[in-house]
Structures are given as structure tokens and as C-alpha cells.
Coordinates of C-alpha atoms in Angstrom, one line a residue:
X1 CA -35.0 20.9 -27.3
X2 CA -33.9 22.9 -24.2
X3 CA -30.8 25.0 -24.2
X4 CA -29.1 22.6 -21.8
X5 CA -30.0 19.7 -24.2
X6 CA -28.4 21.5 -27.2
X7 CA -25.3 22.1 -25.1
X8 CA -25.2 18.5 -24.1
X9 CA -25.5 17.3 -27.7
X10 CA -22.8 19.7 -28.8
X11 CA -20.4 18.3 -26.1
X12 CA -21.3 14.8 -27.1
X13 CA -20.6 15.5 -30.8
X14 CA -17.2 16.9 -29.9
X15 CA -16.4 13.8 -27.8
X16 CA -17.5 11.5 -30.7
X17 CA -15.3 13.5 -33.1
X18 CA -12.3 13.3 -30.7
X19 CA -12.8 9.5 -30.4
X20 CA -12.7 9.1 -34.1
X21 CA -9.7 11.3 -34.9
X22 CA -7.7 9.7 -32.2
X23 CA -8.5 6.2 -33.4
X24 CA -10.3 5.2 -30.2
X25 CA -13.4 4.0 -31.9
X26 CA -16.6 5.3 -33.7
X27 CA -17.5 7.3 -30.6
X28 CA -21.1 6.1 -30.5
X29 CA -20.9 5.3 -26.8
X30 CA -18.7 8.2 -25.6
X31 CA -20.8 10.8 -27.4
X32 CA -23.9 9.6 -25.8
X33 CA -22.4 9.2 -22.4
X34 CA -21.1 12.8 -22.4
X35 CA -24.5 14.1 -23.5
X36 CA -26.4 12.1 -20.9
X37 CA -24.0 13.3 -18.1
X38 CA -24.8 16.9 -19.0
X39 CA -28.5 16.4 -19.4
X40 CA -30.2 13.3 -18.0
X41 CA -33.4 14.0 -20.0
X42 CA -31.7 14.1 -23.3
X43 CA -33.0 10.7 -24.5
X44 CA -36.6 11.8 -24.0
X45 CA -35.9 15.1 -25.7
X46 CA -34.4 13.3 -28.7
X47 CA -37.3 10.8 -28.9
X48 CA -40.0 13.5 -28.8
X49 CA -42.1 13.9 -31.9
X50 CA -40.8 10.7 -33.5
X51 CA -42.7 7.5 -34.3
X52 CA -40.4 4.9 -32.8
X53 CA -40.1 1.1 -33.0
X54 CA -38.2 -0.6 -30.2
X55 CA -36.8 -4.1 -30.9
X56 CA -35.6 -6.4 -28.1
X57 CA -34.8 -10.0 -27.4
X58 CA -31.9 -12.3 -26.6
X59 CA -31.1 -13.1 -30.2
X60 CA -31.8 -11.3 -33.5
X61 CA -32.0 -7.8 -32.2
X62 CA -29.5 -6.3 -34.6
X63 CA -30.8 -8.2 -37.7
X64 CA -34.4 -7.4 -37.0
X65 CA -33.7 -3.7 -36.3
X66 CA -31.7 -3.5 -39.5
X67 CA -34.7 -5.1 -41.4
X68 CA -37.2 -2.8 -39.5
X69 CA -35.2 0.3 -40.5
X70 CA -35.2 -0.8 -44.1
X71 CA -38.9 -1.4 -44.1
X72 CA -39.6 2.0 -42.4
X73 CA -37.4 3.7 -44.9
X74 CA -40.2 3.2 -47.4
X75 CA -42.1 5.8 -45.4
X76 CA -39.3 8.3 -44.8
X77 CA -36.0 9.1 -43.1
X78 CA -35.2 6.7 -40.2
X79 CA -32.9 7.1 -37.2
X80 CA -31.4 3.8 -36.1
X81 CA -28.5 2.5 -34.1
X82 CA -27.0 0.5 -36.9
X83 CA -23.7 0.0 -35.0
X84 CA -25.6 -2.1 -32.4
X85 CA -24.9 0.2 -29.4
X86 CA -28.2 -0.8 -27.7
X87 CA -28.0 0.9 -24.3
X88 CA -28.9 4.5 -23.4
X89 CA -25.7 6.1 -24.6
X90 CA -25.8 4.4 -28.0
X91 CA -29.5 5.3 -28.4
X92 CA -28.7 9.0 -27.7
X93 CA -25.9 9.0 -30.3
X94 CA -28.1 7.3 -32.9
X95 CA -31.0 9.8 -32.4
X96 CA -28.7 12.8 -32.3
X97 CA -27.2 11.8 -35.7
X98 CA -30.6 12.0 -37.4
X99 CA -32.4 15.0 -35.8
X100 CA -34.8 15.4 -38.7
X101 CA -35.9 11.8 -38.9
X102 CA -39.5 11.4 -38.0
X103 CA -39.1 7.6 -37.7
X104 CA -36.8 5.5 -35.5
X105 CA -35.9 1.9 -35.3
X106 CA -34.0 1.2 -32.1
X107 CA -32.4 -2.0 -30.9
X108 CA -32.6 -2.0 -27.1
X109 CA -31.1 -4.3 -24.5
X110 CA -33.8 -6.3 -22.8
X111 CA -33.2 -4.9 -19.4
X112 CA -33.2 -1.3 -20.7
X113 CA -36.6 -1.6 -22.5
X114 CA -38.7 -0.3 -19.6
X115 CA -36.9 3.0 -18.9
X116 CA -36.1 3.6 -22.6
X117 CA -39.8 3.2 -23.4
X118 CA -40.6 5.6 -20.6
X119 CA -38.3 8.1 -22.3
X120 CA -39.2 7.7 -26.0
X121 CA -42.8 6.4 -25.8
X122 CA -42.5 3.9 -28.7
X123 CA -45.4 3.4 -31.0
X124 CA -44.4 -0.2 -31.5
X125 CA -42.4 -2.7 -29.4
X126 CA -41.1 -5.8 -31.0
X127 CA -40.5 -8.9 -28.7
X128 CA -38.3 -11.5 -30.4
X129 CA -37.3 -14.3 -27.9
X130 CA -35.8 -14.8 -24.5
X131 CA -33.2 -17.4 -23.6
X132 CA -30.2 -17.8 -21.3
X133 CA -27.5 -15.3 -22.1
X134 CA -24.8 -13.4 -20.1
X135 CA -26.2 -14.5 -16.8
X136 CA -23.4 -12.6 -15.0
X137 CA -24.8 -9.3 -16.4
X138 CA -28.4 -9.8 -17.4
X139 CA -29.7 -12.2 -14.9
X140 CA -32.2 -15.0 -14.8
X141 CA -34.6 -15.0 -17.7
X142 CA -37.9 -15.2 -15.7
X143 CA -36.8 -12.0 -14.0
X144 CA -36.3 -10.4 -17.4
X145 CA -39.7 -11.5 -18.5
X146 CA -41.3 -10.0 -15.4
X147 CA -39.4 -6.8 -15.9
X148 CA -40.5 -6.5 -19.6
X149 CA -44.1 -7.3 -18.6
X150 CA -44.1 -4.5 -16.0
X151 CA -42.6 -2.1 -18.4
X152 CA -45.1 -2.9 -21.2
X153 CA -48.0 -2.3 -18.7
X154 CA -46.9 1.3 -18.5
X155 CA -47.5 1.8 -22.3
X156 CA -50.9 0.5 -23.0
X157 CA -51.2 2.5 -26.3
X158 CA -48.1 0.8 -27.8
X159 CA -48.6 -1.9 -30.4
X160 CA -46.6 -5.0 -29.3
X161 CA -45.4 -7.3 -32.0
X162 CA -44.6 -10.5 -30.2
X163 CA -43.3 -13.9 -31.2
X164 CA -46.1 -16.3 -30.1
X165 CA -43.7 -19.3 -30.6
X166 CA -41.6 -18.0 -27.6
X167 CA -43.3 -18.8 -24.3
X168 CA -41.5 -16.1 -22.3
X169 CA -42.1 -13.3 -24.8
X170 CA -45.7 -14.4 -25.1
X171 CA -46.1 -14.1 -21.4
X172 CA -44.6 -10.6 -21.4
X173 CA -47.1 -9.4 -24.0
X174 CA -50.1 -11.5 -23.0
X175 CA -52.0 -8.8 -21.1
X176 CA -51.2 -5.9 -23.5
X177 CA -54.3 -4.5 -25.2
X178 CA -52.7 -4.1 -28.7
X179 CA -50.8 -7.2 -29.7
X180 CA -49.8 -8.4 -33.1
X181 CA -48.9 -12.1 -32.8
X182 CA -46.2 -13.4 -35.2
X183 CA -45.2 -17.1 -35.6
X184 CA -41.6 -16.2 -35.8
X185 CA -40.3 -19.6 -34.7
X186 CA -39.0 -21.0 -31.4
X187 CA -36.4 -23.7 -32.1
X188 CA -34.8 -23.4 -28.7
X189 CA -37.3 -24.4 -26.0
X190 CA -35.0 -25.5 -23.2
X191 CA -35.4 -22.3 -21.3
X192 CA -39.2 -22.4 -21.2
X193 CA -40.2 -25.8 -19.9
X194 CA -42.3 -24.3 -17.1
X195 CA -44.9 -21.6 -17.2
X196 CA -43.6 -18.1 -16.3
X197 CA -46.9 -17.3 -14.8
X198 CA -47.9 -20.4 -12.8
X199 CA -44.7 -22.4 -12.6
X200 CA -46.5 -25.5 -14.1
X201 CA -45.4 -27.5 -17.0
X202 CA -45.6 -26.2 -20.6
X203 CA -47.0 -28.9 -22.8
X204 CA -46.0 -28.8 -26.5
X205 CA -47.9 -30.3 -29.4
X206 CA -46.2 -29.5 -32.7
X207 CA -46.1 -25.7 -32.9
X208 CA -48.8 -25.3 -30.3
X209 CA -48.2 -25.1 -26.5
X210 CA -50.1 -24.5 -23.4
X211 CA -49.6 -24.3 -19.6
X212 CA -51.1 -26.9 -17.4
X213 CA -51.6 -24.5 -14.5
X214 CA -53.3 -21.5 -16.0
X215 CA -55.3 -20.2 -19.0
X216 CA -52.1 -19.4 -20.8
X217 CA -51.5 -20.9 -24.3
X218 CA -50.0 -20.1 -27.7
X219 CA -52.1 -17.3 -29.3
X220 CA -53.2 -17.6 -32.9
X221 CA -50.7 -15.8 -35.1
X222 CA -51.7 -13.0 -37.5
X223 CA -48.4 -13.3 -39.4
X224 CA -46.5 -16.4 -40.3
X225 CA -44.2 -17.7 -43.0
X226 CA -43.0 -20.8 -44.8
X227 CA -40.1 -21.4 -47.1
X228 CA -41.6 -19.4 -49.9
X229 CA -44.2 -16.8 -48.6
X230 CA -45.0 -14.5 -45.8
X231 CA -48.7 -14.6 -44.7
X232 CA -50.5 -11.8 -43.0
X233 CA -54.0 -10.5 -42.0
X234 CA -56.9 -10.6 -44.3
X235 CA -55.5 -13.4 -46.5
X236 CA -52.3 -11.5 -47.3
X237 CA -49.7 -13.7 -49.1
X238 CA -46.4 -12.3 -50.3
X239 CA -43.4 -14.0 -51.8
X240 CA -40.4 -13.5 -49.4
X241 CA -36.9 -14.2 -50.8
X242 CA -34.4 -13.0 -48.3
X243 CA -30.7 -12.3 -48.9
X244 CA -29.9 -13.6 -45.4
X245 CA -29.8 -17.4 -44.7
X246 CA -31.7 -19.4 -42.2
X247 CA -35.2 -20.0 -41.0
X248 CA -34.5 -17.8 -38.0
X249 CA -34.1 -14.8 -40.3
X250 CA -37.4 -15.5 -42.0
X251 CA -38.9 -15.1 -38.5
X252 CA -36.9 -11.9 -37.9
X253 CA -38.2 -10.6 -41.3
X254 CA -41.8 -11.4 -40.5
X255 CA -41.6 -9.4 -37.2
X256 CA -39.9 -6.5 -38.9
X257 CA -42.6 -6.4 -41.6
X258 CA -45.4 -6.7 -39.1
X259 CA -43.9 -3.8 -37.1
X260 CA -43.5 -1.5 -40.1
X261 CA -47.0 -2.3 -41.3
X262 CA -48.3 -1.3 -37.9
X263 CA -46.8 2.2 -38.6
X264 CA -48.4 2.4 -42.0
X265 CA -45.9 0.7 -44.4
X266 CA -47.2 -1.1 -47.4
X267 CA -46.7 -4.8 -46.8
X268 CA -45.3 -5.5 -50.3
X269 CA -42.9 -2.6 -50.1
X270 CA -41.8 -3.7 -46.6
X271 CA -41.1 -7.3 -47.7
X272 CA -39.1 -6.0 -50.7
X273 CA -37.1 -3.7 -48.3
X274 CA -36.2 -6.4 -45.8
X275 CA -35.2 -8.7 -48.6
X276 CA -32.4 -6.3 -49.6
X277 CA -30.6 -6.7 -46.2
X278 CA -27.6 -8.9 -46.9
X279 CA -25.3 -8.3 -43.8
X280 CA -25.7 -6.7 -40.4
X281 CA -22.5 -5.0 -39.0
X282 CA -20.4 -7.9 -40.5
X283 CA -22.8 -10.7 -39.5
X284 CA -23.6 -13.0 -42.4
X285 CA -21.0 -11.2 -44.5
X286 CA -19.3 -13.3 -47.2
X287 CA -15.5 -13.0 -47.5
X288 CA -13.3 -14.3 -50.3
X289 CA -10.4 -16.4 -48.9
X290 CA -8.2 -17.6 -51.8
X291 CA -10.2 -20.1 -53.8
X292 CA -12.9 -20.2 -51.1
X293 CA -15.7 -18.0 -49.9
X294 CA -16.5 -17.9 -46.2
X295 CA -19.7 -16.6 -44.5
X296 CA -19.4 -15.1 -41.1
X297 CA -22.0 -16.2 -38.5
X298 CA -22.2 -14.8 -35.0
X299 CA -23.4 -16.9 -32.0
X300 CA -23.2 -15.9 -28.4
X301 CA -25.4 -18.4 -26.4
X302 CA -26.8 -21.9 -26.8
X303 CA -29.9 -20.8 -28.7
X304 CA -27.8 -18.7 -31.1
X305 CA -25.4 -21.6 -31.7
X306 CA -28.3 -23.9 -32.6
X307 CA -29.5 -21.5 -35.2
X308 CA -26.0 -20.7 -36.6
X309 CA -25.1 -24.4 -36.9
X310 CA -28.4 -25.0 -38.8
X311 CA -27.3 -22.6 -41.4
X312 CA -24.0 -24.3 -42.1
X313 CA -23.8 -25.9 -45.6
X314 CA -23.5 -29.6 -45.0
X315 CA -21.4 -29.8 -48.2
X316 CA -19.0 -27.1 -47.0
X317 CA -15.3 -28.1 -46.9
X318 CA -15.0 -27.0 -43.3
X319 CA -16.1 -24.9 -40.4
X320 CA -13.8 -22.5 -38.5
X321 CA -14.9 -21.5 -35.0
X322 CA -13.4 -18.4 -33.3
X323 CA -14.2 -17.6 -29.7
X324 CA -14.1 -14.1 -28.4
X325 CA -13.9 -14.6 -24.6
X326 CA -13.4 -11.0 -23.6
X327 CA -14.8 -9.0 -20.6
X328 CA -17.6 -7.0 -22.2
X329 CA -19.6 -10.0 -23.2
X330 CA -18.3 -12.5 -20.6
X331 CA -15.1 -14.5 -20.3
X332 CA -16.3 -17.8 -21.6
X333 CA -13.0 -19.8 -21.6

């Protein structure tokens, strides 16, 4: 760490403290912003010497990162942005708070993955899914796929853990030399009806798919799951009983375990660790309300709504929907 870097971190720490004591928030963003303003290379300095897993995708980033951090914790201390601040400033704050952690599990916004990877040189990059989300800020999904593909090409030594059920993420990872394919599920297919490489039609047959215009098809997964077990390489079969509901979270867990195993975690220990995760920054939390118990689910786009609604107990007395149509995530109403 350079002298300038240490000074930048000290200033960022002071800003974070000031934010907390004045009741303006946890300070994850302001601390990182101050440090980055004083030293633009601070993210790379903080990432140096760590074995890092970067997790990205439209939906499931926070949950999968939380599971990945739990699985990595079986190997040692882990730095992670548990608060979900997934852009540069939040990453700087997360790494600064765990200077001695040799491992890191970082949730990263899709469009930030290329330059974040250039800074921290991740050992593993996890690609979850891509669908339409915040078009006013993020942009068209085929552009995101091409951006990810170009960013991955600059890191040929990284292991890419990719969801082979998602056409767009498969395309982003298809040319990488070290890919671990996971059948993590792809219930929302409305945003991948055409091939991102040729523009031709994607033909689906059960869980398989292929492009009619190029040699581009669903890879054979090395990891997959059912309602009871997780299956992996060399005949690995492990019972997987998660604390979180929904098929989508079994897919998230499968990718988290595959990523941790790629860094040397024991598969059984990794599965046990991800199974302990029961809430993620309030998501999936159960709250007593008088004589009833409510579970909080978060959805922010059509694909997320589909998965959230699939988790609703059909025998539940009722469903309450709250819409947060604020500027940071888009005014939806």
C-alpha cells in the first residue's frame, strides 16, 4: 500500500464515521468515494494479494455473494460487501474494512465488472443471469453481454462459473478457456429469444437450447441440482437443504458452491455453509405481525417478479405488495 493509499483510506474511514454518527447512513458509499477521489488506484491496491470471487448478474447477486462468502469462510477470513453496495465506492469500503482477509467475495454491478476485474484480477467470476432491468441506467442487455464478453477476454486465467441455462451469460463465457458450467435455471426466457452472436432464433427443447445461426448451444453442465441434492463433477452427490425458499435459490447456491470449490473449498463444507444463509440484507426475512408471520421478498424486474411470485405459499391468507418507485432504482409509477 502506498503512502497516498493509506492517507486515502484514513480519509475514507473518517468520512464513514462521520456519516454514521450524524445519522446519514452506514457510510459505505461516502467512505469509498472519498478514498477513490484521493487515490484512483485504491481499488487495485486493496485487491492485491487476495483471492477474489466476483459475482454479477441481473438477479441474485446479493444472495449468491452472501452464499459465496459463507462457503469461502470455510477456508479463512473473507472480505465482502454484505450491504450490497456493488459499485466501485462500495467495493473499496468493503475491502478496506477487512485488510487482513486473504479471500474476497464481491457483488459487482454488471457494467462495472470489466474495470473492477482489471483492478482486482479475480480468480473466479460468477455469471448468474441477464434480463431487462433499469434500462434508463444500465442499457440494452445485448450491449451488457458484449461488454461482459470483452471484459472476460482480458482475464483468460480466471475461472468463469457460468449459468448454462441463461443464453446471454453463456454467450459471455463461451470463449473463455476456463469455464465451469452450472445448470442454475433459467425460468425467464423472454429476453433471449434470439442468439446474441448471430441474431438468429434460439430453439428450446426442454432444458436444452441452441442457435439456428451458429455453432452456439447449451453446454453440458458440470454442476446441477434437483429438489433434494446438488450434483457435481466425478459423480459428486450432496444433500442440499437450504434455509432460503425457491428453486432460484437452489441455483444461486449451486453457483456459490461451484465458485468456492474452484478456490479449494471442500464441497460438503461449502454446501453446509450456504445452507445456513437465511436472509440477505432483509431479503427473505420472516417478520411476526400479530398472529401472522410475513416473509419479505424483493423483486425489481419482470424476471425477479416471476421468481418471487413462485415462492408465495398458495395457502397464504394474503399477499401485500409495496412499490418503492424512487430515483436511485428508477421511478416506476
